[in-house]
Coordinates of N, CA and C in Angstrom, one line a residue:
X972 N 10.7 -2.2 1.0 CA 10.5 -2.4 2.4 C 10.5 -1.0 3.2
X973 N 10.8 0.0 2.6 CA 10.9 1.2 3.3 C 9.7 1.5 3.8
X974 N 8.4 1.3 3.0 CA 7.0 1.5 3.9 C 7.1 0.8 4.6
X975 N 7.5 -0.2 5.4 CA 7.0 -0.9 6.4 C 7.8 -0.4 7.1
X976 N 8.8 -0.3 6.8 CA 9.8 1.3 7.7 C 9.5 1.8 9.2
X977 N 8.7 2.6 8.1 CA 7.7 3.8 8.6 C 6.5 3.4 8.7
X978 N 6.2 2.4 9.0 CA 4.8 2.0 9.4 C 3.5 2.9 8.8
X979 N 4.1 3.0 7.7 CA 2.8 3.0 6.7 C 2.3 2.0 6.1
X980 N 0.9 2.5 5.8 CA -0.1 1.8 5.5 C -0.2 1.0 3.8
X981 N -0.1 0.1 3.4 CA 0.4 -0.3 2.3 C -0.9 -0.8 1.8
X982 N -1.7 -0.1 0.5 CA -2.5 -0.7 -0.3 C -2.1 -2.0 -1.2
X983 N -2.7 -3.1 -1.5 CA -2.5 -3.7 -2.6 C -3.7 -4.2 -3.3
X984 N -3.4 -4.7 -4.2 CA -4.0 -5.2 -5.3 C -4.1 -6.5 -5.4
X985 N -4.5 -7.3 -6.6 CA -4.3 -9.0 -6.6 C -2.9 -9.5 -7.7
X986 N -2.5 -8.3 -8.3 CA -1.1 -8.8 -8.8 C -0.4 -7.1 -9.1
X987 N 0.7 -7.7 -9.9 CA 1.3 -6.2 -9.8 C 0.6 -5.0 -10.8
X988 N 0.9 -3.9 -9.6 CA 0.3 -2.9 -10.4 C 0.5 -1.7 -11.8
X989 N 0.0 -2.7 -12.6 CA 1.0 -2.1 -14.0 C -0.4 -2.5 -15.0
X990 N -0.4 -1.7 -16.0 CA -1.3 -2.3 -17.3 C -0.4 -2.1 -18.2
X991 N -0.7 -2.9 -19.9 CA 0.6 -2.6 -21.1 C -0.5 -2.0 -21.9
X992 N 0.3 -1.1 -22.8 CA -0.2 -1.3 -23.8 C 1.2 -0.2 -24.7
X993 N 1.3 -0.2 -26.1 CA 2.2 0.4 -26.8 C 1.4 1.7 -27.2
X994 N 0.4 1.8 -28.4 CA 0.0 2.5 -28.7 C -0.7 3.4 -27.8
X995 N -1.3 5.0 -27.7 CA -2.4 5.7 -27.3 C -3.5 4.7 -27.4
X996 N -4.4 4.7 -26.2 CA -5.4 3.5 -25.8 C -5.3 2.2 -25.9
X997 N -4.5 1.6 -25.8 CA -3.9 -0.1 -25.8 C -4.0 -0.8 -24.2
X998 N -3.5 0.2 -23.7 CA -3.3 -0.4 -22.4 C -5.5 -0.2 -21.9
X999 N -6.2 0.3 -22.5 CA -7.7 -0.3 -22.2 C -7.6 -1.7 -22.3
X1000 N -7.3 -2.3 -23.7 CA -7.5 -3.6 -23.9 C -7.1 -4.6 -23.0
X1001 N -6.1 -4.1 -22.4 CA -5.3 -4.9 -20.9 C -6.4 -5.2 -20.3
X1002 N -7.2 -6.3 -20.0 CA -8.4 -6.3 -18.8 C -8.1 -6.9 -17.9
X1003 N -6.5 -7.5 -17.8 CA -6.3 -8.1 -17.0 C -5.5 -7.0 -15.8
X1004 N -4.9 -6.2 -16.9 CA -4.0 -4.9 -15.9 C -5.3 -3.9 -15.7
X1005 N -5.8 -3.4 -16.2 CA -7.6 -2.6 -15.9 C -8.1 -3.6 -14.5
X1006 N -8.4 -4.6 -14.5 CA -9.0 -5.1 -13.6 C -8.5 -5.4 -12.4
X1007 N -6.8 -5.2 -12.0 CA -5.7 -5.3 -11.4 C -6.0 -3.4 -10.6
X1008 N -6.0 -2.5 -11.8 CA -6.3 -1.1 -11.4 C -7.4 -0.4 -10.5
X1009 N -8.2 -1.3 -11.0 CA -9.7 -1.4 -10.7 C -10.1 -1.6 -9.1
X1010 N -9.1 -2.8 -8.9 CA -8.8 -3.6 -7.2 C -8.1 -2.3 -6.6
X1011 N -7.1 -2.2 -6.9 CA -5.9 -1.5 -6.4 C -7.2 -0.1 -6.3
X1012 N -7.8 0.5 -6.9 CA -8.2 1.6 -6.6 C -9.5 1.4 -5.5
X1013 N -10.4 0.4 -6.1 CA -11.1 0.0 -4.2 C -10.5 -0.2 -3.6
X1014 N -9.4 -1.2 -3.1 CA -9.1 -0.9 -2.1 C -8.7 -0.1 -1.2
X1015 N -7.4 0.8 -2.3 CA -7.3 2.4 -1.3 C -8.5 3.2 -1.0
X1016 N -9.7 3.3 -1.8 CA -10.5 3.9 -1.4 C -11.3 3.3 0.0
X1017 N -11.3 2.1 0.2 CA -11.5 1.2 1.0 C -10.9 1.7 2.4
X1018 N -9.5 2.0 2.2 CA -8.3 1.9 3.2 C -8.8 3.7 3.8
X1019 N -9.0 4.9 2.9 CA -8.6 6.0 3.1 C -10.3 5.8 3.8
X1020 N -11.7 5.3 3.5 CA -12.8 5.5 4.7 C -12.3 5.5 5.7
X1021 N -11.1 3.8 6.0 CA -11.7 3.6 7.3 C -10.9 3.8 8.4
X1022 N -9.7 4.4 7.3 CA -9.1 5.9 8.1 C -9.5 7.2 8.5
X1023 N -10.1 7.8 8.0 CA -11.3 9.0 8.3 C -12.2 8.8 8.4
X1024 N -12.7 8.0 9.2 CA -14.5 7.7 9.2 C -14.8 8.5 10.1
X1025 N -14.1 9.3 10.8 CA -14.9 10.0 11.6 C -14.7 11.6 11.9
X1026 N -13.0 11.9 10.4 CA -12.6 12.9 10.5 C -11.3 13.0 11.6
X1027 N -11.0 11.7 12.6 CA -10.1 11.5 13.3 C -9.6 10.4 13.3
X1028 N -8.4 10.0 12.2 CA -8.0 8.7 12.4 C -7.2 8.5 13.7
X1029 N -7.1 6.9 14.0 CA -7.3 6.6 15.2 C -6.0 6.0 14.9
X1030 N -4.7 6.3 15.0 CA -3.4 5.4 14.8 C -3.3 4.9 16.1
X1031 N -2.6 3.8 16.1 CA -2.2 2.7 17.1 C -1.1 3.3 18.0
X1032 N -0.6 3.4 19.1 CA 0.2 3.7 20.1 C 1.8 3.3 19.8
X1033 N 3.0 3.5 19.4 CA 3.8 3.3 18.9 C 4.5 3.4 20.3
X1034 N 5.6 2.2 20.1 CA 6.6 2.3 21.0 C 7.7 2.7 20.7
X1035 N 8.5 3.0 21.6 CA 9.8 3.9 21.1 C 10.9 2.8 20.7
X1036 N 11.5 3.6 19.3 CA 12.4 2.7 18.8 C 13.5 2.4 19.6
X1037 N 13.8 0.7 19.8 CA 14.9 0.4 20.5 C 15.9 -0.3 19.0
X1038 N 16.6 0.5 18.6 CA 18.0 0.1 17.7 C 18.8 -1.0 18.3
X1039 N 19.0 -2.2 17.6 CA 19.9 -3.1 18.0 C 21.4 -3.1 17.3
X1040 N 22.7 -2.8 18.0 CA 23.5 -3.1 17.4 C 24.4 -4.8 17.6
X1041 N 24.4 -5.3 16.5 CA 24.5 -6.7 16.6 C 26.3 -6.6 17.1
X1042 N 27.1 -5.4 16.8 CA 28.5 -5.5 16.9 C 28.8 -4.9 18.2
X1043 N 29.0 -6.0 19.2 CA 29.3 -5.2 20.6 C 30.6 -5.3 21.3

């Protein structure tokens, strides 16, 4: 939860981002983790256009943090 923190921007994918494999080249045969990789990398590439589309990303207006202490 720390990215959401800091209100960064959080790519995802359609399951978690991992492929297996044991040997050198194994984790190719994963096509389920390859095609998990595959998402996960459109999408960030997705995410970083339509962040710079114009050379000036446009972040949203942030209000100033008000800290709650629950013990008063």
């Amino acid at each position: 939860m720390m990215f959401e923190m800091m209100n960064m921007p959080i790519v995802t994918s359609q399951y978690w981002n991992i492929a297996y494999g044991r040997a050198a080249g194994e984790v190719a045969q994963d096509t389920e983790g390859m095609q998990t990789m595959r998402t996960l990398a459109d999408n960030m590439a997705w995410l970083l256009k339509k962040i710079h589309a114009d050379g000036h990303p446009e972040y949203p207006e942030r209000e100033p943090w008000q800290p709650m202490n629950f013990i008063r």
